[in-house]
mmCIF file of C-alpha atoms in Angstrom:
data_model
loop_
_atom_site.group_PDB
_atom_site.id
_atom_site.type_symbol
_atom_site.label_atom_id
_atom_site.label_comp_id
_atom_site.label_asym_id
_atom_site.label_seq_id
_atom_site.Cartn_x
_atom_site.Cartn_y
_atom_site.Cartn_z
ATOM 1 C CA MET F 186 2.924 10.745 4.196
ATOM 2 C CA ALA F 187 1.648 13.968 2.660
ATOM 3 C CA PHE F 188 3.472 15.939 5.377
ATOM 4 C CA LEU F 189 6.717 14.093 4.671
ATOM 5 C CA GLY F 190 6.325 14.623 0.942
ATOM 6 C CA ARG F 191 5.861 18.358 1.417
ATOM 7 C CA GLY F 192 8.893 18.391 3.664
ATOM 8 C CA ALA F 193 10.925 16.885 0.848
ATOM 9 C CA LEU F 194 9.687 19.613 -1.485
ATOM 10 C CA ILE F 195 10.889 22.254 0.970
ATOM 11 C CA LEU F 196 14.365 20.769 0.839
ATOM 12 C CA LEU F 197 14.393 20.901 -2.936
ATOM 13 C CA GLN F 198 14.015 24.675 -3.194
ATOM 14 C CA GLN F 199 16.457 26.439 -5.470
ATOM 15 C CA GLY F 200 19.597 27.252 -3.535
ATOM 16 C CA ARG F 201 18.563 25.065 -0.608
ATOM 17 C CA VAL F 202 19.063 21.596 -2.039
ATOM 18 C CA GLN F 203 19.890 18.957 0.551
ATOM 19 C CA PRO F 204 19.712 15.708 -1.417
ATOM 20 C CA VAL F 205 20.291 13.326 1.481
ATOM 21 C CA ALA F 206 17.469 14.722 3.610
ATOM 22 C CA ALA F 207 15.217 15.083 0.563
ATOM 23 C CA VAL F 208 15.579 11.344 -0.009
ATOM 24 C CA LEU F 209 15.192 10.404 3.662
ATOM 25 C CA LEU F 210 11.738 11.961 4.123
ATOM 26 C CA PRO F 211 9.911 10.060 1.346
ATOM 27 C CA PHE F 212 11.945 6.937 2.189
ATOM 28 C CA SER F 213 10.691 7.025 5.783
ATOM 29 C CA ALA F 214 7.111 7.562 4.554
ATOM 30 C CA VAL F 215 7.234 4.522 2.249
ATOM 31 C CA LEU F 216 8.944 2.368 4.871
ATOM 32 C CA MET F 217 6.369 3.265 7.533
ATOM 33 C CA GLY F 218 3.559 2.402 5.123
ATOM 34 C CA LEU F 219 5.089 -1.018 4.425
ATOM 35 C CA LEU F 220 5.571 -1.621 8.146
ATOM 36 C CA LEU F 221 1.931 -0.809 8.897
ATOM 37 C CA PHE F 222 0.785 -3.229 6.198
ATOM 38 C CA ALA F 223 3.174 -5.896 7.506
ATOM 39 C CA GLN F 224 1.753 -5.570 11.015
ATOM 40 C CA ALA F 225 -1.851 -5.543 9.759
ATOM 41 C CA SER F 226 -1.303 -8.760 7.807
ATOM 42 C CA PRO F 227 1.547 -10.765 9.386
ATOM 43 C CA ASP F 228 1.028 -13.783 7.105
ATOM 44 C CA SER F 229 1.419 -11.817 3.880
ATOM 45 C CA GLY F 230 4.654 -11.713 1.914
ATOM 46 C CA ILE F 231 5.115 -7.980 2.373
ATOM 47 C CA ARG F 232 8.039 -8.504 4.780
ATOM 48 C CA GLN F 233 10.264 -9.430 1.865
ATOM 49 C CA TRP F 234 10.001 -5.799 0.715
ATOM 50 C CA LEU F 235 11.535 -4.514 3.971
ATOM 51 C CA PRO F 236 15.271 -3.729 4.289
ATOM 52 C CA PHE F 237 15.684 -5.941 7.396
ATOM 53 C CA GLY F 238 13.920 -9.033 8.646
ATOM 54 C CA ASP F 239 13.293 -7.650 12.141
ATOM 55 C CA LEU F 240 10.362 -5.203 12.360
ATOM 56 C CA VAL F 241 11.949 -3.341 15.288
ATOM 57 C CA VAL F 242 15.088 -2.612 13.264
ATOM 58 C CA ASN F 243 12.965 -1.362 10.363
ATOM 59 C CA TRP F 244 10.983 0.933 12.682
ATOM 60 C CA LEU F 245 14.220 2.344 14.097
ATOM 61 C CA LEU F 246 15.492 2.966 10.566
ATOM 62 C CA ALA F 247 12.254 4.717 9.592
ATOM 63 C CA LEU F 248 12.318 6.910 12.714
ATOM 64 C CA PHE F 249 15.962 7.812 12.130
ATOM 65 C CA ALA F 250 15.218 8.855 8.530
ATOM 66 C CA LEU F 251 12.203 10.839 9.726
ATOM 67 C CA ILE F 252 14.136 12.694 12.434
ATOM 68 C CA VAL F 253 17.097 13.571 10.204
ATOM 69 C CA GLY F 254 14.908 14.646 7.291
ATOM 70 C CA SER F 255 12.535 16.667 9.484
ATOM 71 C CA ARG F 256 15.419 18.465 11.190
ATOM 72 C CA ALA F 257 16.921 19.445 7.843
ATOM 73 C CA ALA F 258 13.510 20.615 6.618
ATOM 74 C CA TRP F 259 13.006 22.727 9.747
ATOM 75 C CA GLU F 260 16.427 24.346 9.413
ATOM 76 C CA THR F 261 15.765 25.196 5.775
ATOM 77 C CA TRP F 262 12.366 26.657 6.630
ATOM 78 C CA HIS F 263 13.784 28.645 9.545
ATOM 79 C CA LYS F 264 16.489 30.183 7.367
ATOM 80 C CA ALA F 265 13.920 31.170 4.760
ATOM 81 C CA GLY F 266 11.639 32.627 7.433
ATOM 82 C CA SER F 267 14.354 34.814 8.888
ATOM 83 C CA ALA F 268 15.003 36.365 5.480
ATOM 84 C CA GLY F 269 11.791 38.388 5.539
ATOM 85 C CA ALA F 270 8.124 38.276 4.568
ATOM 86 C CA GLN F 271 8.730 38.507 0.826
ATOM 87 C CA THR F 272 11.056 35.519 0.912
ATOM 88 C CA ARG F 273 8.518 33.505 2.900
ATOM 89 C CA GLU F 274 5.739 34.336 0.444
ATOM 90 C CA ALA F 275 7.937 33.452 -2.505
ATOM 91 C CA LEU F 276 8.879 30.195 -0.802
ATOM 92 C CA MET F 277 5.239 29.299 -0.147
ATOM 93 C CA ASP F 278 4.297 30.075 -3.759
ATOM 94 C CA ASP F 279 7.157 27.947 -4.993
ATOM 95 C CA ILE F 280 6.186 25.090 -2.683
ATOM 96 C CA SER F 281 2.566 25.291 -3.869
ATOM 97 C CA THR F 282 3.699 25.144 -7.490
ATOM 98 C CA ARG F 283 5.946 22.171 -6.807
ATOM 99 C CA VAL F 284 3.175 20.352 -4.927
ATOM 100 C CA GLN F 285 0.839 20.789 -7.901
ATOM 101 C CA GLN F 286 3.527 19.612 -10.291
ATOM 102 C CA GLY F 287 4.268 16.629 -8.087
ATOM 103 C CA ALA F 288 0.574 15.764 -7.820
ATOM 104 C CA ARG F 289 0.358 15.479 -11.612
ATOM 105 C CA PHE F 290 2.992 12.756 -11.429
ATOM 106 C CA VAL F 291 2.239 11.107 -8.092
ATOM 107 C CA GLY F 292 -1.545 10.986 -8.611
ATOM 108 C CA PRO F 293 -1.519 8.761 -11.726
ATOM 109 C CA LEU F 294 1.267 6.679 -10.178
ATOM 110 C CA LEU F 295 -0.760 5.974 -7.035
ATOM 111 C CA LEU F 296 -3.847 5.274 -9.134
ATOM 112 C CA GLY F 297 -1.859 2.747 -11.153
ATOM 113 C CA VAL F 298 -0.692 1.066 -7.945
ATOM 114 C CA ALA F 299 -4.299 0.970 -6.704
ATOM 115 C CA VAL F 300 -5.472 -0.649 -9.955
ATOM 116 C CA ILE F 301 -2.941 -3.496 -9.799
ATOM 117 C CA PHE F 302 -2.998 -3.812 -5.992
ATOM 118 C CA PRO F 303 -5.164 -7.011 -5.890
ATOM 119 C CA PHE F 304 -2.547 -8.808 -7.997
ATOM 120 C CA PHE F 305 0.376 -8.126 -5.665
ATOM 121 C CA PRO F 306 1.651 -11.366 -4.076
ATOM 122 C CA PHE F 307 1.012 -10.049 -0.551
ATOM 123 C CA ALA F 308 -2.543 -8.785 -1.281
ATOM 124 C CA ASP F 309 -4.554 -11.351 0.679
ATOM 125 C CA ARG F 310 -8.204 -11.072 1.665
ATOM 126 C CA ARG F 311 -7.411 -9.182 4.857
ATOM 127 C CA LEU F 312 -5.479 -6.469 3.029
ATOM 128 C CA LEU F 313 -8.176 -6.222 0.354
ATOM 129 C CA ASP F 314 -10.821 -5.714 3.051
ATOM 130 C CA ILE F 315 -8.690 -2.960 4.587
ATOM 131 C CA ALA F 316 -8.211 -1.358 1.157
ATOM 132 C CA ILE F 317 -11.982 -1.470 0.533
ATOM 133 C CA LEU F 318 -12.631 0.222 3.871
ATOM 134 C CA VAL F 319 -9.999 2.883 3.143
ATOM 135 C CA ALA F 320 -11.469 3.574 -0.315
ATOM 136 C CA THR F 321 -14.953 3.859 1.213
ATOM 137 C CA TYR F 322 -13.807 6.539 3.638
ATOM 138 C CA ILE F 323 -11.880 8.302 0.874
ATOM 139 C CA MET F 324 -15.098 8.513 -1.119
ATOM 140 C CA LEU F 325 -16.970 9.850 1.908
ATOM 141 C CA GLY F 326 -14.200 12.377 2.502
ATOM 142 C CA TRP F 327 -14.426 13.681 -1.049
ATOM 143 C CA GLY F 328 -18.202 13.922 -0.748
ATOM 144 C CA LEU F 329 -17.884 15.804 2.539
ATOM 145 C CA ASN F 330 -15.322 18.095 0.914
ATOM 146 C CA ILE F 331 -18.102 19.511 -1.283
ATOM 147 C CA VAL F 332 -19.946 20.778 1.798
ATOM 148 C CA VAL F 333 -17.054 21.680 4.089
ATOM 149 C CA GLY F 334 -14.181 22.373 1.707
ATOM 150 C CA LEU F 335 -15.868 24.079 -1.236
ATOM 151 C CA ALA F 336 -18.939 25.669 0.359
ATOM 152 C CA GLY F 337 -17.408 26.236 3.801
ATOM 153 C CA LEU F 338 -20.376 24.707 5.671
ATOM 154 C CA LEU F 339 -19.169 22.790 8.738
ATOM 155 C CA ASP F 340 -21.224 19.580 8.680
ATOM 156 C CA LEU F 341 -20.675 17.265 11.659
ATOM 157 C CA GLY F 342 -23.683 15.084 10.833
ATOM 158 C CA TYR F 343 -22.512 13.752 7.480
ATOM 159 C CA VAL F 344 -22.911 10.198 8.768
ATOM 160 C CA ALA F 345 -26.687 10.718 8.567
ATOM 161 C CA PHE F 346 -26.544 10.694 4.758
ATOM 162 C CA TYR F 347 -24.308 7.629 4.906
ATOM 163 C CA ALA F 348 -27.007 5.922 6.986
ATOM 164 C CA VAL F 349 -29.850 7.076 4.719
ATOM 165 C CA GLY F 350 -28.097 5.597 1.694
ATOM 166 C CA ALA F 351 -27.421 2.293 3.457
ATOM 167 C CA TYR F 352 -30.961 1.909 4.782
ATOM 168 C CA SER F 353 -32.497 3.014 1.474
ATOM 169 C CA TYR F 354 -30.749 0.177 -0.332
ATOM 170 C CA ALA F 355 -31.411 -2.374 2.424
ATOM 171 C CA LEU F 356 -35.139 -1.570 2.665
ATOM 172 C CA LEU F 357 -35.674 -1.433 -1.103
ATOM 173 C CA ALA F 358 -33.940 -4.784 -1.462
ATOM 174 C CA GLN F 359 -35.924 -6.274 1.417
ATOM 175 C CA TYR F 360 -39.416 -5.055 0.531
ATOM 176 C CA PHE F 361 -39.226 -4.830 -3.275
ATOM 177 C CA ASP F 362 -36.521 -7.418 -4.062
ATOM 178 C CA LEU F 363 -34.436 -4.925 -6.046
ATOM 179 C CA GLY F 364 -30.765 -5.372 -6.875
ATOM 180 C CA PHE F 365 -27.827 -3.167 -6.019
ATOM 181 C CA TRP F 366 -27.563 -1.419 -9.390
ATOM 182 C CA VAL F 367 -31.248 -0.482 -9.373
ATOM 183 C CA CYS F 368 -31.145 0.769 -5.777
ATOM 184 C CA LEU F 369 -27.885 2.716 -6.076
ATOM 185 C CA PRO F 370 -29.384 5.835 -7.736
ATOM 186 C CA PHE F 371 -32.390 5.724 -5.388
ATOM 187 C CA ALA F 372 -30.046 5.669 -2.389
ATOM 188 C CA GLY F 373 -28.287 8.777 -3.715
ATOM 189 C CA ILE F 374 -31.611 10.538 -4.355
ATOM 190 C CA MET F 375 -32.926 9.767 -0.870
ATOM 191 C CA ALA F 376 -29.699 11.004 0.720
ATOM 192 C CA ALA F 377 -29.834 14.193 -1.381
ATOM 193 C CA PHE F 378 -33.410 14.744 -0.212
ATOM 194 C CA ALA F 379 -32.217 14.343 3.390
ATOM 195 C CA GLY F 380 -29.499 16.900 2.652
ATOM 196 C CA ILE F 381 -32.108 19.404 1.487
ATOM 197 C CA LEU F 382 -34.186 18.731 4.617
ATOM 198 C CA LEU F 383 -31.129 19.523 6.721
ATOM 199 C CA GLY F 384 -30.275 22.565 4.624
ATOM 200 C CA PHE F 385 -33.518 24.477 5.149
ATOM 201 C CA PRO F 386 -33.308 24.833 8.972
ATOM 202 C CA VAL F 387 -29.639 25.894 8.887
ATOM 203 C CA LEU F 388 -29.780 28.499 6.116
ATOM 204 C CA ARG F 389 -29.231 31.380 8.544
ATOM 205 C CA LEU F 390 -26.700 29.616 10.765
ATOM 206 C CA ARG F 391 -22.925 29.914 10.597
ATOM 207 C CA GLY F 392 -19.863 28.610 12.380
ATOM 208 C CA ASP F 393 -20.350 26.782 15.667
ATOM 209 C CA TYR F 394 -24.142 27.050 15.543
ATOM 210 C CA LEU F 395 -24.204 25.319 12.162
ATOM 211 C CA ALA F 396 -21.896 22.584 13.459
ATOM 212 C CA ILE F 397 -24.108 21.944 16.509
ATOM 213 C CA VAL F 398 -27.297 21.665 14.439
ATOM 214 C CA THR F 399 -25.732 19.293 11.903
ATOM 215 C CA LEU F 400 -24.343 17.191 14.757
ATOM 216 C CA GLY F 401 -27.843 16.993 16.222
ATOM 217 C CA PHE F 402 -29.262 16.005 12.829
ATOM 218 C CA GLY F 403 -26.840 13.092 12.585
ATOM 219 C CA GLU F 404 -27.789 11.837 16.041
ATOM 220 C CA MET F 405 -31.487 12.358 15.302
ATOM 221 C CA VAL F 406 -31.310 10.095 12.246
ATOM 222 C CA ARG F 407 -29.532 7.397 14.252
ATOM 223 C CA ILE F 408 -32.117 7.572 17.060
ATOM 224 C CA ILE F 409 -34.972 7.305 14.536
ATOM 225 C CA LEU F 410 -33.392 4.233 12.964
ATOM 226 C CA LEU F 411 -32.877 2.776 16.430
ATOM 227 C CA ASN F 412 -36.467 3.258 17.624
ATOM 228 C CA TRP F 413 -38.563 2.780 14.463
ATOM 229 C CA TYR F 414 -38.586 -0.971 14.972
ATOM 230 C CA ASP F 415 -41.479 -1.828 12.627
ATOM 231 C CA PHE F 416 -39.721 -0.223 9.669
ATOM 232 C CA THR F 417 -35.972 -0.465 10.300
ATOM 233 C CA ASN F 418 -35.929 -3.473 12.664
ATOM 234 C CA GLY F 419 -34.463 -1.190 15.316
ATOM 235 C CA PRO F 420 -31.288 -2.274 17.108
ATOM 236 C CA ASP F 421 -31.498 -5.738 15.518
ATOM 237 C CA GLY F 422 -30.601 -4.214 12.169
ATOM 238 C CA ILE F 423 -31.277 -5.590 8.701
ATOM 239 C CA SER F 424 -29.570 -8.775 7.565
ATOM 240 C CA GLY F 425 -29.522 -10.733 4.322
ATOM 241 C CA ILE F 426 -28.823 -7.657 2.196
ATOM 242 C CA PRO F 427 -28.173 -8.805 -1.405
ATOM 243 C CA ARG F 428 -24.625 -8.725 -2.705
ATOM 244 C CA PRO F 429 -23.824 -6.875 -5.933
ATOM 245 C CA THR F 430 -23.552 -8.808 -9.173
ATOM 246 C CA PHE F 431 -21.363 -8.363 -12.230
ATOM 247 C CA PHE F 432 -24.055 -7.269 -14.711
ATOM 248 C CA GLY F 433 -26.412 -9.940 -13.391
ATOM 249 C CA LEU F 434 -23.748 -12.613 -12.803
ATOM 250 C CA PRO F 435 -23.647 -13.540 -9.088
ATOM 251 C CA PHE F 436 -20.435 -14.494 -7.308
ATOM 252 C CA LYS F 437 -21.743 -17.840 -6.053
ATOM 253 C CA ARG F 438 -20.492 -21.386 -6.276
ATOM 254 C CA ASN F 439 -23.866 -22.816 -7.322
ATOM 255 C CA PRO F 440 -26.093 -20.540 -9.426
ATOM 256 C CA PRO F 441 -29.882 -20.439 -9.166
ATOM 257 C CA GLU F 442 -31.634 -22.656 -11.681
ATOM 258 C CA GLY F 443 -31.513 -21.256 -15.208
ATOM 259 C CA THR F 444 -28.752 -18.704 -14.484
ATOM 260 C CA GLU F 445 -24.978 -18.530 -14.703
ATOM 261 C CA THR F 446 -22.411 -17.414 -12.186
ATOM 262 C CA PHE F 447 -19.439 -15.151 -12.740
ATOM 263 C CA HIS F 448 -16.875 -17.948 -12.772
ATOM 264 C CA SER F 449 -18.899 -20.270 -15.031
ATOM 265 C CA PHE F 450 -19.603 -17.494 -17.553
ATOM 266 C CA PHE F 451 -15.892 -16.649 -17.891
ATOM 267 C CA GLY F 452 -14.709 -20.254 -17.595
ATOM 268 C CA LEU F 453 -12.852 -19.708 -14.309
ATOM 269 C CA GLU F 454 -12.505 -21.809 -11.203
ATOM 270 C CA TYR F 455 -14.698 -20.647 -8.352
ATOM 271 C CA SER F 456 -12.852 -18.559 -5.773
ATOM 272 C CA PRO F 457 -14.491 -16.604 -2.927
ATOM 273 C CA ILE F 458 -11.896 -13.848 -3.316
ATOM 274 C CA ASP F 459 -13.349 -12.932 -6.740
ATOM 275 C CA ARG F 460 -16.216 -11.144 -4.991
ATOM 276 C CA ILE F 461 -13.784 -9.243 -2.764
ATOM 277 C CA ILE F 462 -11.741 -8.132 -5.773
ATOM 278 C CA PHE F 463 -14.935 -7.015 -7.535
ATOM 279 C CA LEU F 464 -15.979 -4.990 -4.473
ATOM 280 C CA TYR F 465 -12.520 -3.421 -4.380
ATOM 281 C CA TYR F 466 -12.714 -2.274 -7.990
ATOM 282 C CA LEU F 467 -16.307 -1.140 -7.521
ATOM 283 C CA ILE F 468 -15.511 1.189 -4.619
ATOM 284 C CA LEU F 469 -12.316 2.330 -6.363
ATOM 285 C CA ILE F 470 -14.363 3.401 -9.398
ATOM 286 C CA MET F 471 -16.989 5.069 -7.189
ATOM 287 C CA ALA F 472 -14.293 6.971 -5.290
ATOM 288 C CA MET F 473 -12.581 8.122 -8.490
ATOM 289 C CA VAL F 474 -15.912 9.247 -9.977
ATOM 290 C CA THR F 475 -16.545 11.263 -6.801
ATOM 291 C CA ASN F 476 -13.116 12.873 -7.050
ATOM 292 C CA LEU F 477 -13.496 13.625 -10.763
ATOM 293 C CA PHE F 478 -16.946 15.103 -10.185
ATOM 294 C CA THR F 479 -15.603 17.319 -7.394
ATOM 295 C CA LEU F 480 -12.734 18.584 -9.540
ATOM 296 C CA ARG F 481 -14.963 19.304 -12.520
ATOM 297 C CA ILE F 482 -17.845 20.949 -10.699
ATOM 298 C CA ARG F 483 -15.405 23.282 -8.964
ATOM 299 C CA LYS F 484 -14.788 24.957 -12.336
ATOM 300 C CA LEU F 485 -18.503 25.340 -13.110
ATOM 301 C CA PRO F 486 -20.603 28.342 -12.001
ATOM 302 C CA VAL F 487 -22.085 26.399 -9.089
ATOM 303 C CA GLY F 488 -18.586 25.510 -7.884
ATOM 304 C CA ARG F 489 -17.490 29.139 -8.122
ATOM 305 C CA ALA F 490 -20.608 30.099 -6.179
ATOM 306 C CA TRP F 491 -19.698 27.642 -3.413
ATOM 307 C CA GLU F 492 -16.215 29.111 -3.123
ATOM 308 C CA ALA F 493 -17.614 32.653 -3.068
ATOM 309 C CA LEU F 494 -20.013 31.602 -0.313
ATOM 310 C CA ARG F 495 -17.147 30.105 1.648
ATOM 311 C CA GLU F 496 -15.054 33.280 1.454
ATOM 312 C CA ASP F 497 -17.743 35.875 2.249
ATOM 313 C CA GLU F 498 -21.502 35.306 2.274
ATOM 314 C CA THR F 499 -22.271 39.041 2.282
ATOM 315 C CA ALA F 500 -20.079 39.681 -0.755
ATOM 316 C CA CYS F 501 -21.587 36.606 -2.371
ATOM 317 C CA ARG F 502 -25.055 38.074 -1.953
ATOM 318 C CA SER F 503 -23.945 41.452 -3.318
ATOM 319 C CA LEU F 504 -22.720 39.738 -6.502
ATOM 320 C CA GLY F 505 -26.214 38.442 -7.202
ATOM 321 C CA ILE F 506 -25.605 34.874 -6.014
ATOM 322 C CA ASN F 507 -28.483 33.343 -4.074
ATOM 323 C CA PRO F 508 -26.948 31.993 -0.819
ATOM 324 C CA ARG F 509 -30.001 29.855 -0.065
ATOM 325 C CA ASN F 510 -29.885 27.909 -3.323
ATOM 326 C CA THR F 511 -26.097 27.696 -3.155
ATOM 327 C CA LYS F 512 -26.180 26.145 0.315
ATOM 328 C CA LEU F 513 -28.961 23.722 -0.592
ATOM 329 C CA THR F 514 -27.136 22.475 -3.683
ATOM 330 C CA ALA F 515 -23.978 21.921 -1.620
ATOM 331 C CA PHE F 516 -25.867 19.949 1.022
ATOM 332 C CA ALA F 517 -27.780 17.935 -1.585
ATOM 333 C CA ILE F 518 -24.823 17.008 -3.799
ATOM 334 C CA GLY F 519 -22.530 16.251 -0.866
ATOM 335 C CA ALA F 520 -25.244 14.107 0.730
ATOM 336 C CA MET F 521 -25.808 12.260 -2.550
ATOM 337 C CA PHE F 522 -22.263 10.899 -2.543
ATOM 338 C CA GLY F 523 -22.674 9.970 1.118
ATOM 339 C CA GLY F 524 -25.749 7.976 0.089
ATOM 340 C CA PHE F 525 -23.813 6.204 -2.644
ATOM 341 C CA GLY F 526 -21.146 5.272 -0.106
ATOM 342 C CA GLY F 527 -23.802 4.045 2.324
ATOM 343 C CA SER F 528 -25.402 1.769 -0.260
ATOM 344 C CA PHE F 529 -22.002 0.254 -1.031
ATOM 345 C CA PHE F 530 -21.362 -0.253 2.688
ATOM 346 C CA ALA F 531 -24.682 -2.095 3.026
ATOM 347 C CA THR F 532 -24.055 -4.436 0.104
ATOM 348 C CA ARG F 533 -20.498 -5.125 1.252
ATOM 349 C CA GLN F 534 -21.446 -5.937 4.833
ATOM 350 C CA GLY F 535 -24.705 -7.763 4.136
ATOM 351 C CA PHE F 536 -25.922 -6.417 7.484
ATOM 352 C CA ILE F 537 -26.470 -2.930 8.873
ATOM 353 C CA SER F 538 -27.674 -1.526 12.180
ATOM 354 C CA PRO F 539 -27.873 1.957 13.726
ATOM 355 C CA GLU F 540 -24.639 1.249 15.598
ATOM 356 C CA SER F 541 -22.805 1.330 12.263
ATOM 357 C CA PHE F 542 -23.549 5.057 11.895
ATOM 358 C CA THR F 543 -22.294 6.816 15.000
ATOM 359 C CA PHE F 544 -20.714 10.254 15.248
ATOM 360 C CA ILE F 545 -17.213 8.779 15.000
ATOM 361 C CA GLU F 546 -17.921 8.008 11.328
ATOM 362 C CA SER F 547 -18.310 11.746 10.656
ATOM 363 C CA ALA F 548 -15.350 12.702 12.810
#
């Protein structure tokens, strides 16, 4: 969808306006998104939003709009490219400016849609579970962006911090009977500590060598969790992980003696989907906090140091920036958000095992 949106921006350059194609690209993106949701949840009412009742006809319409719009975008780009290097650079600068301007409008719009998503008529439990999973990976992606995107450190073992956060919460809840909100900061701290442990051996490594070591670290953590049976329960995993509560109010039909539940406190009828909606808003808030933190820290001295390290480590050192501390802070802070995501994954699933944290999660 991002590719199609950028294609539409190309068509809207001054002197190259092609309104029909500029409309077709975003139209095909929206239609494909609706079709994917309709196929993921056939029983939902999302089909009423489609132009035609037959899914095949809608897919053909989306592909037609995509082909026509993409062809027009390619022709416009080719004409601009043949005009010379200066024209291409000016076009790229203009596109970048328009993308930033569009993000200021599209970002809040998408956030608003995400906030009211549970109240859409087609938002059943299946779609909410998919949305929760998507938001979880978005949060992990933004956390990984600190290490890979800002600091330029290729980390293929990011799933290890995800696992550390999940097991930290599960073990603290199992052995010390602690709740989610108490364990959440501890999960982040433990994951950050694991990030520092990974950072020290790879301080002098770059490129492919760094990627191989981080990949090995991720597999090493999974193998430890798999074989340390007395502590992690090995391949059997940990079950019965406590669910999160709304400031101490559990989402249960019958509360423990002397306590209230969420629905009784607010005078609502009990519904099992209330817990799913709460989990959705919880991970949405966690993801947005991660994004906001990433945007803000990028403007701070430590964020500037990460970007300097990414561009040229030698020049970074010559400017008086300590590469060792800069790398360690990137690993620690990025791992911390992975730990937060892991603790949420554990409380959402209620069960975790080493098989939940394979390399494919990092990829």
